[in-house]
């Protein structure tokens, strides 16, 4: 029995062959500014805001559509669009910008400037808490019963850095902005059109640009599409004017066709919609379902929440309407849904909504006279024991 085994071993060692083959990892598309998703292997790009990437699952998946419901004054939704475009400029991606109110060149001139300094230094300058010195008597001390409690992690950030950081107090240098390949569509420069046909024009120009991009260059690159305030009156659509618009399917048909174009190309789109002007909630529901990722920005400006001490550290709330389900049956559920955003001096961030210890100075407390009177005395005229 030993001889055949030795002969078999000898034949294997001489031939140096085996029926097992080493499985090699499939080659992923290598494009600057992209990375594969840990959950489903989908190619991701950054939205320009690292905290927003963390909320929606690590970034925007290539071939998907991000819907942003605008705030009432279109201040913060416009800023998210500029972050999205600025990230494309820094990564060298192709850009397509369509607008009906502001000229696309004006939006491009307002892009924030990228920060090239150390990220750690930037975080310290933004006001993160420093470790307290026990020898310094001026440092704040907490009660002994709360010392072992875990600290509340307010900031939303991933362990792996993805994307870039930007300074909203400065604009991007013209040389960097002009080096980007950007194509635009301005509705007011077009001839007067009927209701809904402006969206068809955007679709035709976008589809033609997809075909030219696919055939002209052999180098694979990502196309970023930014559509600002889609569905407003300036686009020639009546979805924001009537409860029962005559062309209620124009916007939804356009989004359906656009989503099909995104699926067959290396592209990602961000669409902002004035949802507070759309009176028909059924139409707005269809718009959300036709997108892959949907978020809503609720600004405190001009509302009662602006003076509410509960929200004194924030400028608005972020609502996650829908998350993408790509290559899986269920989407990644965020650990918290109580999200708020704030605009700092240099940065736009999204944080967990954390309640302050005291809402105001009028919190119900025991008065000093009751404390001085003590328990069981009748100095305050109360015969019952007050604990």
mmCIF file of C-alpha atoms in Angstrom:
data_model
loop_
_atom_site.group_PDB
_atom_site.id
_atom_site.type_symbol
_atom_site.label_atom_id
_atom_site.label_comp_id
_atom_site.label_asym_id
_atom_site.label_seq_id
_atom_site.Cartn_x
_atom_site.Cartn_y
_atom_site.Cartn_z
ATOM 1 C CA UNK A 1 0.000 0.000 0.000
ATOM 2 C CA UNK A 2 2.964 2.340 0.580
ATOM 3 C CA UNK A 3 4.425 1.991 -2.925
ATOM 4 C CA UNK A 4 1.497 3.463 -4.879
ATOM 5 C CA UNK A 5 1.358 6.365 -2.504
ATOM 6 C CA UNK A 6 5.038 7.147 -3.056
ATOM 7 C CA UNK A 7 4.608 6.865 -6.816
ATOM 8 C CA UNK A 8 1.625 9.182 -6.740
ATOM 9 C CA UNK A 9 3.508 11.665 -4.638
ATOM 10 C CA UNK A 10 6.430 11.482 -6.957
ATOM 11 C CA UNK A 11 4.322 12.113 -10.048
ATOM 12 C CA UNK A 12 2.737 15.145 -8.412
ATOM 13 C CA UNK A 13 6.089 16.589 -7.406
ATOM 14 C CA UNK A 14 7.634 15.983 -10.830
ATOM 15 C CA UNK A 15 4.764 17.350 -12.886
ATOM 16 C CA UNK A 16 4.034 20.143 -10.336
ATOM 17 C CA UNK A 17 0.412 20.245 -11.464
ATOM 18 C CA UNK A 18 -2.833 20.271 -9.490
ATOM 19 C CA UNK A 19 -6.515 20.384 -10.284
ATOM 20 C CA UNK A 20 -7.041 23.377 -7.969
ATOM 21 C CA UNK A 21 -6.606 26.872 -9.333
ATOM 22 C CA UNK A 22 -6.137 30.005 -7.315
ATOM 23 C CA UNK A 23 -9.172 32.231 -7.526
ATOM 24 C CA UNK A 24 -8.182 35.735 -8.529
ATOM 25 C CA UNK A 25 -10.181 38.792 -7.595
ATOM 26 C CA UNK A 26 -12.160 40.254 -10.441
ATOM 27 C CA UNK A 27 -10.765 43.483 -11.801
ATOM 28 C CA UNK A 28 -12.806 46.519 -10.800
ATOM 29 C CA UNK A 29 -13.072 49.682 -12.801
ATOM 30 C CA UNK A 30 -10.294 52.020 -11.686
ATOM 31 C CA UNK A 31 -11.555 55.596 -11.933
ATOM 32 C CA UNK A 32 -10.250 58.512 -9.851
ATOM 33 C CA UNK A 33 -12.645 59.527 -7.111
ATOM 34 C CA UNK A 34 -14.382 56.137 -6.883
ATOM 35 C CA UNK A 35 -14.259 53.118 -4.611
ATOM 36 C CA UNK A 36 -16.221 49.846 -4.334
ATOM 37 C CA UNK A 37 -18.913 49.541 -1.710
ATOM 38 C CA UNK A 38 -18.263 47.232 1.231
ATOM 39 C CA UNK A 39 -21.908 46.096 1.369
ATOM 40 C CA UNK A 40 -22.700 45.241 -2.259
ATOM 41 C CA UNK A 41 -19.562 45.904 -4.309
ATOM 42 C CA UNK A 42 -21.190 48.759 -6.210
ATOM 43 C CA UNK A 43 -18.897 51.531 -7.461
ATOM 44 C CA UNK A 44 -19.321 54.635 -5.293
ATOM 45 C CA UNK A 45 -18.527 58.310 -5.683
ATOM 46 C CA UNK A 46 -18.583 60.965 -2.996
ATOM 47 C CA UNK A 47 -21.312 63.577 -2.796
ATOM 48 C CA UNK A 48 -18.785 66.132 -1.562
ATOM 49 C CA UNK A 49 -20.145 66.029 2.008
ATOM 50 C CA UNK A 50 -18.567 63.207 4.016
ATOM 51 C CA UNK A 51 -21.369 63.150 6.591
ATOM 52 C CA UNK A 52 -23.970 62.779 3.832
ATOM 53 C CA UNK A 53 -21.975 59.881 2.354
ATOM 54 C CA UNK A 54 -22.112 58.184 5.737
ATOM 55 C CA UNK A 55 -25.887 58.600 5.975
ATOM 56 C CA UNK A 56 -26.695 57.131 2.548
ATOM 57 C CA UNK A 57 -24.413 54.094 2.879
ATOM 58 C CA UNK A 58 -20.883 55.240 2.063
ATOM 59 C CA UNK A 59 -21.498 57.385 -1.017
ATOM 60 C CA UNK A 60 -23.506 57.706 -4.208
ATOM 61 C CA UNK A 61 -23.588 54.518 -6.275
ATOM 62 C CA UNK A 62 -22.660 54.970 -9.919
ATOM 63 C CA UNK A 63 -25.762 54.594 -12.073
ATOM 64 C CA UNK A 64 -28.181 55.948 -9.462
ATOM 65 C CA UNK A 65 -30.197 59.114 -8.928
ATOM 66 C CA UNK A 66 -30.150 61.239 -5.775
ATOM 67 C CA UNK A 67 -33.266 63.318 -5.142
ATOM 68 C CA UNK A 68 -32.968 66.339 -2.855
ATOM 69 C CA UNK A 69 -36.170 68.004 -1.670
ATOM 70 C CA UNK A 70 -35.311 71.677 -1.475
ATOM 71 C CA UNK A 71 -35.713 73.786 1.622
ATOM 72 C CA UNK A 72 -38.111 76.692 1.463
ATOM 73 C CA UNK A 73 -35.533 79.287 0.418
ATOM 74 C CA UNK A 74 -33.328 76.918 -1.627
ATOM 75 C CA UNK A 75 -30.235 77.841 0.374
ATOM 76 C CA UNK A 76 -28.932 74.515 1.641
ATOM 77 C CA UNK A 77 -30.116 72.367 -1.276
ATOM 78 C CA UNK A 78 -28.234 74.675 -3.626
ATOM 79 C CA UNK A 79 -25.182 74.263 -1.413
ATOM 80 C CA UNK A 80 -25.401 70.462 -1.642
ATOM 81 C CA UNK A 81 -25.494 70.771 -5.426
ATOM 82 C CA UNK A 82 -22.357 72.937 -5.358
ATOM 83 C CA UNK A 83 -20.608 70.380 -3.129
ATOM 84 C CA UNK A 84 -21.574 67.664 -5.604
ATOM 85 C CA UNK A 85 -20.179 69.599 -8.558
ATOM 86 C CA UNK A 86 -17.033 70.675 -6.706
ATOM 87 C CA UNK A 87 -16.207 67.051 -5.903
ATOM 88 C CA UNK A 88 -16.518 66.261 -9.597
ATOM 89 C CA UNK A 89 -14.147 69.082 -10.524
ATOM 90 C CA UNK A 90 -11.489 67.957 -8.027
ATOM 91 C CA UNK A 91 -11.756 64.295 -9.115
ATOM 92 C CA UNK A 92 -11.640 65.172 -12.814
ATOM 93 C CA UNK A 93 -15.124 63.885 -13.627
ATOM 94 C CA UNK A 94 -17.313 65.067 -16.493
ATOM 95 C CA UNK A 95 -20.044 67.535 -15.509
ATOM 96 C CA UNK A 96 -23.477 68.322 -16.922
ATOM 97 C CA UNK A 97 -25.436 71.116 -15.238
ATOM 98 C CA UNK A 98 -28.987 72.159 -16.121
ATOM 99 C CA UNK A 99 -30.849 75.046 -14.507
ATOM 100 C CA UNK A 100 -33.854 77.237 -15.175
ATOM 101 C CA UNK A 101 -33.446 80.013 -12.618
ATOM 102 C CA UNK A 102 -29.717 80.754 -12.253
ATOM 103 C CA UNK A 103 -27.259 80.527 -15.099
ATOM 104 C CA UNK A 104 -25.062 77.406 -14.846
ATOM 105 C CA UNK A 105 -21.933 79.546 -15.174
ATOM 106 C CA UNK A 106 -22.986 81.496 -12.085
ATOM 107 C CA UNK A 107 -23.443 78.274 -10.115
ATOM 108 C CA UNK A 108 -20.007 77.063 -11.237
ATOM 109 C CA UNK A 109 -18.408 80.312 -10.089
ATOM 110 C CA UNK A 110 -19.799 79.759 -6.578
ATOM 111 C CA UNK A 111 -18.224 76.323 -6.050
ATOM 112 C CA UNK A 112 -16.440 76.032 -2.681
ATOM 113 C CA UNK A 113 -12.675 75.861 -2.543
ATOM 114 C CA UNK A 114 -11.080 72.472 -1.683
ATOM 115 C CA UNK A 115 -9.075 72.221 1.528
ATOM 116 C CA UNK A 116 -5.583 70.796 1.056
ATOM 117 C CA UNK A 117 -4.458 71.057 4.699
ATOM 118 C CA UNK A 118 -4.403 68.233 7.207
ATOM 119 C CA UNK A 119 -7.861 66.953 8.093
ATOM 120 C CA UNK A 120 -6.985 66.547 11.757
ATOM 121 C CA UNK A 121 -5.973 70.170 12.013
ATOM 122 C CA UNK A 122 -9.221 71.221 10.389
ATOM 123 C CA UNK A 123 -11.283 69.189 12.845
ATOM 124 C CA UNK A 124 -9.540 70.804 15.799
ATOM 125 C CA UNK A 125 -10.134 74.255 14.370
ATOM 126 C CA UNK A 126 -13.831 73.465 13.930
ATOM 127 C CA UNK A 127 -14.218 73.285 17.677
ATOM 128 C CA UNK A 128 -13.956 69.642 18.687
ATOM 129 C CA UNK A 129 -13.651 69.062 22.404
ATOM 130 C CA UNK A 130 -10.127 68.717 23.727
ATOM 131 C CA UNK A 131 -9.169 66.342 26.547
ATOM 132 C CA UNK A 132 -9.587 68.005 29.910
ATOM 133 C CA UNK A 133 -6.627 68.625 32.190
ATOM 134 C CA UNK A 134 -7.326 67.440 35.735
ATOM 135 C CA UNK A 135 -4.694 69.795 37.162
ATOM 136 C CA UNK A 136 -6.349 72.854 35.697
ATOM 137 C CA UNK A 137 -9.057 74.089 38.084
ATOM 138 C CA UNK A 138 -10.874 75.976 35.316
ATOM 139 C CA UNK A 139 -11.763 72.832 33.361
ATOM 140 C CA UNK A 140 -15.337 71.613 33.592
ATOM 141 C CA UNK A 141 -15.937 68.560 35.785
ATOM 142 C CA UNK A 142 -18.873 66.209 35.612
ATOM 143 C CA UNK A 143 -20.560 64.234 38.364
ATOM 144 C CA UNK A 144 -18.975 60.945 39.380
ATOM 145 C CA UNK A 145 -22.069 58.947 38.419
ATOM 146 C CA UNK A 146 -21.778 60.108 34.775
ATOM 147 C CA UNK A 147 -18.020 59.699 34.362
ATOM 148 C CA UNK A 148 -18.254 56.106 33.139
ATOM 149 C CA UNK A 149 -21.129 56.754 30.743
ATOM 150 C CA UNK A 150 -20.268 56.503 27.012
ATOM 151 C CA UNK A 151 -19.894 59.807 25.204
ATOM 152 C CA UNK A 152 -22.478 60.754 22.603
ATOM 153 C CA UNK A 153 -20.940 60.625 19.128
ATOM 154 C CA UNK A 154 -22.586 63.507 17.318
ATOM 155 C CA UNK A 155 -20.446 63.732 14.182
ATOM 156 C CA UNK A 156 -21.098 61.318 11.320
ATOM 157 C CA UNK A 157 -17.887 60.067 9.760
ATOM 158 C CA UNK A 158 -16.537 56.841 8.347
ATOM 159 C CA UNK A 159 -13.316 55.189 9.470
ATOM 160 C CA UNK A 160 -11.958 55.411 5.908
ATOM 161 C CA UNK A 161 -11.567 58.850 4.366
ATOM 162 C CA UNK A 162 -13.465 59.230 1.110
ATOM 163 C CA UNK A 163 -13.859 62.411 -0.868
ATOM 164 C CA UNK A 164 -12.509 65.856 -0.136
ATOM 165 C CA UNK A 165 -13.233 68.693 2.256
ATOM 166 C CA UNK A 166 -14.231 72.174 1.144
ATOM 167 C CA UNK A 167 -14.217 75.697 2.528
ATOM 168 C CA UNK A 168 -17.543 77.417 1.827
ATOM 169 C CA UNK A 169 -16.104 80.806 2.808
ATOM 170 C CA UNK A 170 -13.890 80.744 -0.306
ATOM 171 C CA UNK A 171 -14.626 80.040 -3.948
ATOM 172 C CA UNK A 172 -12.725 77.644 -6.155
ATOM 173 C CA UNK A 173 -9.815 79.004 -8.146
ATOM 174 C CA UNK A 174 -10.722 79.846 -11.754
ATOM 175 C CA UNK A 175 -7.851 77.759 -13.149
ATOM 176 C CA UNK A 176 -9.125 74.625 -11.433
ATOM 177 C CA UNK A 177 -12.718 75.330 -12.419
ATOM 178 C CA UNK A 178 -11.916 76.024 -16.070
ATOM 179 C CA UNK A 179 -9.937 72.803 -16.373
ATOM 180 C CA UNK A 180 -13.088 70.773 -15.778
ATOM 181 C CA UNK A 181 -15.160 69.500 -18.686
ATOM 182 C CA UNK A 182 -18.566 70.968 -17.985
ATOM 183 C CA UNK A 183 -21.588 71.135 -20.292
ATOM 184 C CA UNK A 184 -24.617 73.183 -19.366
ATOM 185 C CA UNK A 185 -28.263 73.750 -20.254
ATOM 186 C CA UNK A 186 -29.971 77.041 -19.424
ATOM 187 C CA UNK A 187 -33.717 77.090 -19.854
ATOM 188 C CA UNK A 188 -34.108 80.871 -20.249
ATOM 189 C CA UNK A 189 -31.793 80.884 -23.268
ATOM 190 C CA UNK A 190 -34.038 78.447 -25.112
ATOM 191 C CA UNK A 191 -36.992 79.432 -27.245
ATOM 192 C CA UNK A 192 -40.416 79.565 -25.549
ATOM 193 C CA UNK A 193 -41.785 76.059 -25.245
ATOM 194 C CA UNK A 194 -44.993 74.428 -24.195
ATOM 195 C CA UNK A 195 -45.504 72.761 -20.848
ATOM 196 C CA UNK A 196 -43.246 69.805 -20.262
ATOM 197 C CA UNK A 197 -41.285 70.069 -23.511
ATOM 198 C CA UNK A 198 -38.315 71.694 -21.764
ATOM 199 C CA UNK A 199 -37.734 68.435 -19.910
ATOM 200 C CA UNK A 200 -37.752 66.625 -23.236
ATOM 201 C CA UNK A 201 -35.078 69.021 -24.460
ATOM 202 C CA UNK A 202 -32.940 68.236 -21.441
ATOM 203 C CA UNK A 203 -33.478 64.522 -22.054
ATOM 204 C CA UNK A 204 -32.447 64.787 -25.729
ATOM 205 C CA UNK A 205 -29.344 66.803 -24.921
ATOM 206 C CA UNK A 206 -28.447 64.487 -22.048
ATOM 207 C CA UNK A 207 -28.881 61.322 -24.129
ATOM 208 C CA UNK A 208 -26.803 62.774 -26.956
ATOM 209 C CA UNK A 209 -24.100 63.691 -24.481
ATOM 210 C CA UNK A 210 -24.155 60.143 -23.116
ATOM 211 C CA UNK A 211 -23.590 58.767 -26.605
ATOM 212 C CA UNK A 212 -20.781 61.201 -27.407
ATOM 213 C CA UNK A 213 -19.073 60.487 -24.101
ATOM 214 C CA UNK A 214 -19.238 56.735 -24.662
ATOM 215 C CA UNK A 215 -17.827 56.832 -28.194
ATOM 216 C CA UNK A 216 -15.310 59.673 -28.069
ATOM 217 C CA UNK A 217 -12.953 58.589 -25.291
ATOM 218 C CA UNK A 218 -11.507 55.212 -24.506
ATOM 219 C CA UNK A 219 -10.579 56.317 -20.985
ATOM 220 C CA UNK A 220 -13.457 55.488 -18.654
ATOM 221 C CA UNK A 221 -14.681 58.352 -16.554
ATOM 222 C CA UNK A 222 -17.694 59.242 -14.427
ATOM 223 C CA UNK A 223 -20.311 61.726 -15.563
ATOM 224 C CA UNK A 224 -21.980 63.843 -12.876
ATOM 225 C CA UNK A 225 -25.354 65.367 -13.745
ATOM 226 C CA UNK A 226 -26.780 68.214 -11.695
ATOM 227 C CA UNK A 227 -30.381 69.286 -12.361
ATOM 228 C CA UNK A 228 -31.369 72.298 -10.298
ATOM 229 C CA UNK A 229 -34.960 72.948 -9.129
ATOM 230 C CA UNK A 230 -36.532 70.503 -11.536
ATOM 231 C CA UNK A 231 -40.315 70.766 -11.743
ATOM 232 C CA UNK A 232 -40.541 74.469 -10.929
ATOM 233 C CA UNK A 233 -42.595 76.930 -12.966
ATOM 234 C CA UNK A 234 -39.492 78.188 -14.785
ATOM 235 C CA UNK A 235 -39.147 74.783 -16.423
ATOM 236 C CA UNK A 236 -42.560 75.246 -18.026
ATOM 237 C CA UNK A 237 -44.156 72.656 -15.786
ATOM 238 C CA UNK A 238 -47.463 73.164 -13.971
ATOM 239 C CA UNK A 239 -46.927 70.519 -11.288
ATOM 240 C CA UNK A 240 -46.281 73.292 -8.737
ATOM 241 C CA UNK A 241 -49.294 75.391 -9.734
ATOM 242 C CA UNK A 242 -52.308 73.099 -9.594
ATOM 243 C CA UNK A 243 -53.654 70.216 -7.577
ATOM 244 C CA UNK A 244 -54.417 68.359 -10.797
ATOM 245 C CA UNK A 245 -51.787 69.486 -13.319
ATOM 246 C CA UNK A 246 -52.462 68.908 -16.994
ATOM 247 C CA UNK A 247 -48.966 67.512 -17.579
ATOM 248 C CA UNK A 248 -48.459 65.656 -14.311
ATOM 249 C CA UNK A 249 -46.601 62.827 -16.056
ATOM 250 C CA UNK A 250 -43.963 65.029 -17.733
ATOM 251 C CA UNK A 251 -41.636 65.106 -14.731
ATOM 252 C CA UNK A 252 -42.126 61.474 -13.763
ATOM 253 C CA UNK A 253 -41.599 60.306 -17.351
ATOM 254 C CA UNK A 254 -38.388 62.294 -17.559
ATOM 255 C CA UNK A 255 -37.086 60.805 -14.308
ATOM 256 C CA UNK A 256 -37.973 57.301 -15.506
ATOM 257 C CA UNK A 257 -36.045 57.769 -18.759
ATOM 258 C CA UNK A 258 -33.128 59.458 -16.992
ATOM 259 C CA UNK A 259 -32.880 56.602 -14.523
ATOM 260 C CA UNK A 260 -32.674 54.143 -17.427
ATOM 261 C CA UNK A 261 -29.829 56.156 -18.959
ATOM 262 C CA UNK A 262 -27.969 56.185 -15.662
ATOM 263 C CA UNK A 263 -28.221 52.411 -15.321
ATOM 264 C CA UNK A 264 -26.419 51.828 -18.632
ATOM 265 C CA UNK A 265 -23.543 54.261 -18.123
ATOM 266 C CA UNK A 266 -20.898 55.364 -15.631
ATOM 267 C CA UNK A 267 -22.857 58.327 -14.365
ATOM 268 C CA UNK A 268 -24.595 59.653 -11.295
ATOM 269 C CA UNK A 269 -27.216 62.397 -10.999
ATOM 270 C CA UNK A 270 -28.362 64.824 -8.310
ATOM 271 C CA UNK A 271 -31.800 66.343 -8.842
ATOM 272 C CA UNK A 272 -33.263 69.047 -6.606
ATOM 273 C CA UNK A 273 -37.058 69.442 -6.523
ATOM 274 C CA UNK A 274 -39.119 72.160 -4.754
ATOM 275 C CA UNK A 275 -41.331 69.684 -2.930
ATOM 276 C CA UNK A 276 -42.940 72.381 -0.770
ATOM 277 C CA UNK A 277 -44.518 73.858 -3.923
ATOM 278 C CA UNK A 278 -45.885 70.580 -5.289
ATOM 279 C CA UNK A 279 -49.474 70.503 -4.054
ATOM 280 C CA UNK A 280 -50.337 67.006 -5.222
ATOM 281 C CA UNK A 281 -48.799 64.597 -2.725
ATOM 282 C CA UNK A 282 -49.405 61.628 -5.023
ATOM 283 C CA UNK A 283 -47.168 63.170 -7.675
ATOM 284 C CA UNK A 284 -44.471 63.804 -5.098
ATOM 285 C CA UNK A 285 -44.701 60.193 -3.944
ATOM 286 C CA UNK A 286 -44.155 58.957 -7.487
ATOM 287 C CA UNK A 287 -41.158 61.253 -7.858
ATOM 288 C CA UNK A 288 -39.581 59.787 -4.708
ATOM 289 C CA UNK A 289 -40.193 56.214 -5.845
ATOM 290 C CA UNK A 290 -38.589 56.945 -9.224
ATOM 291 C CA UNK A 291 -35.346 57.952 -7.510
ATOM 292 C CA UNK A 292 -32.818 55.666 -5.837
ATOM 293 C CA UNK A 293 -31.906 57.874 -2.887
ATOM 294 C CA UNK A 294 -34.178 60.626 -1.576
ATOM 295 C CA UNK A 295 -33.491 63.132 1.195
ATOM 296 C CA UNK A 296 -35.376 66.236 2.334
ATOM 297 C CA UNK A 297 -33.976 69.420 3.857
ATOM 298 C CA UNK A 298 -36.129 71.282 6.372
ATOM 299 C CA UNK A 299 -34.683 74.690 7.151
ATOM 300 C CA UNK A 300 -35.497 76.541 10.367
ATOM 301 C CA UNK A 301 -35.268 79.904 8.614
ATOM 302 C CA UNK A 302 -38.561 81.759 8.881
ATOM 303 C CA UNK A 303 -40.228 79.101 11.057
ATOM 304 C CA UNK A 304 -41.014 78.746 14.759
ATOM 305 C CA UNK A 305 -38.180 76.272 15.176
ATOM 306 C CA UNK A 306 -35.669 79.044 14.489
ATOM 307 C CA UNK A 307 -36.297 80.486 17.970
ATOM 308 C CA UNK A 308 -36.834 77.136 19.680
ATOM 309 C CA UNK A 309 -33.975 76.557 22.164
ATOM 310 C CA UNK A 310 -34.085 72.857 21.349
ATOM 311 C CA UNK A 311 -32.596 73.555 17.905
ATOM 312 C CA UNK A 312 -30.340 76.463 18.810
ATOM 313 C CA UNK A 313 -27.204 74.658 17.584
ATOM 314 C CA UNK A 314 -28.608 73.659 14.192
ATOM 315 C CA UNK A 315 -29.930 75.291 11.041
ATOM 316 C CA UNK A 316 -32.336 72.563 9.918
ATOM 317 C CA UNK A 317 -33.356 68.919 9.895
ATOM 318 C CA UNK A 318 -32.448 66.216 7.399
ATOM 319 C CA UNK A 319 -35.082 63.586 6.565
ATOM 320 C CA UNK A 320 -34.071 60.381 4.767
ATOM 321 C CA UNK A 321 -36.999 59.469 2.515
ATOM 322 C CA UNK A 322 -35.496 56.529 0.654
ATOM 323 C CA UNK A 323 -32.238 54.573 0.453
ATOM 324 C CA UNK A 324 -31.080 52.523 -2.557
ATOM 325 C CA UNK A 325 -31.528 48.772 -2.812
ATOM 326 C CA UNK A 326 -28.704 47.676 -5.098
ATOM 327 C CA UNK A 327 -27.746 44.029 -5.603
ATOM 328 C CA UNK A 328 -29.721 43.118 -2.473
ATOM 329 C CA UNK A 329 -33.285 42.807 -1.226
ATOM 330 C CA UNK A 330 -33.034 45.326 1.595
ATOM 331 C CA UNK A 331 -31.274 48.637 2.016
ATOM 332 C CA UNK A 332 -28.814 49.614 4.699
ATOM 333 C CA UNK A 333 -30.736 51.179 7.570
ATOM 334 C CA UNK A 334 -28.939 54.080 9.313
ATOM 335 C CA UNK A 335 -28.327 53.784 13.034
ATOM 336 C CA UNK A 336 -30.385 56.906 13.714
ATOM 337 C CA UNK A 337 -33.042 58.893 11.893
ATOM 338 C CA UNK A 338 -32.789 62.021 14.031
ATOM 339 C CA UNK A 339 -30.434 64.035 11.840
ATOM 340 C CA UNK A 340 -29.781 67.755 11.696
ATOM 341 C CA UNK A 341 -27.480 69.946 9.654
ATOM 342 C CA UNK A 342 -25.577 73.094 10.446
ATOM 343 C CA UNK A 343 -23.557 75.556 8.410
ATOM 344 C CA UNK A 344 -20.364 76.415 10.182
ATOM 345 C CA UNK A 345 -18.005 79.164 9.202
ATOM 346 C CA UNK A 346 -16.219 76.980 6.660
ATOM 347 C CA UNK A 347 -18.112 73.727 6.421
ATOM 348 C CA UNK A 348 -21.567 72.210 5.969
ATOM 349 C CA UNK A 349 -22.040 69.176 8.206
ATOM 350 C CA UNK A 350 -24.759 66.701 9.110
ATOM 351 C CA UNK A 351 -24.894 65.485 12.713
ATOM 352 C CA UNK A 352 -27.034 63.406 15.005
ATOM 353 C CA UNK A 353 -29.712 65.500 16.642
ATOM 354 C CA UNK A 354 -28.566 65.675 20.256
ATOM 355 C CA UNK A 355 -30.760 67.325 22.874
ATOM 356 C CA UNK A 356 -29.059 69.863 25.137
ATOM 357 C CA UNK A 357 -29.101 69.278 28.935
ATOM 358 C CA UNK A 358 -31.394 72.252 29.654
ATOM 359 C CA UNK A 359 -33.843 73.617 27.108
ATOM 360 C CA UNK A 360 -34.102 77.037 28.757
ATOM 361 C CA UNK A 361 -33.853 78.870 32.034
ATOM 362 C CA UNK A 362 -37.555 78.292 32.754
ATOM 363 C CA UNK A 363 -37.190 74.583 33.419
ATOM 364 C CA UNK A 364 -39.332 73.486 36.370
ATOM 365 C CA UNK A 365 -37.082 73.304 39.408
ATOM 366 C CA UNK A 366 -37.450 73.575 43.183
ATOM 367 C CA UNK A 367 -37.154 77.214 44.219
ATOM 368 C CA UNK A 368 -34.504 78.415 46.600
ATOM 369 C CA UNK A 369 -37.073 79.363 49.251
ATOM 370 C CA UNK A 370 -38.396 75.813 49.323
ATOM 371 C CA UNK A 371 -34.885 74.481 49.676
ATOM 372 C CA UNK A 372 -34.175 76.884 52.525
ATOM 373 C CA UNK A 373 -37.359 75.955 54.319
ATOM 374 C CA UNK A 374 -36.397 72.322 54.406
ATOM 375 C CA UNK A 375 -38.469 69.184 54.451
ATOM 376 C CA UNK A 376 -41.412 68.902 56.829
ATOM 377 C CA UNK A 377 -41.515 72.574 57.881
ATOM 378 C CA UNK A 378 -44.447 74.915 57.446
ATOM 379 C CA UNK A 379 -42.399 77.969 56.437
ATOM 380 C CA UNK A 380 -43.901 77.971 52.969
ATOM 381 C CA UNK A 381 -47.413 77.187 54.147
ATOM 382 C CA UNK A 382 -47.386 73.662 52.778
ATOM 383 C CA UNK A 383 -48.419 71.112 55.394
ATOM 384 C CA UNK A 384 -47.581 68.095 53.289
ATOM 385 C CA UNK A 385 -44.116 66.717 52.950
ATOM 386 C CA UNK A 386 -42.460 67.854 49.727
ATOM 387 C CA UNK A 387 -39.719 65.573 48.526
#
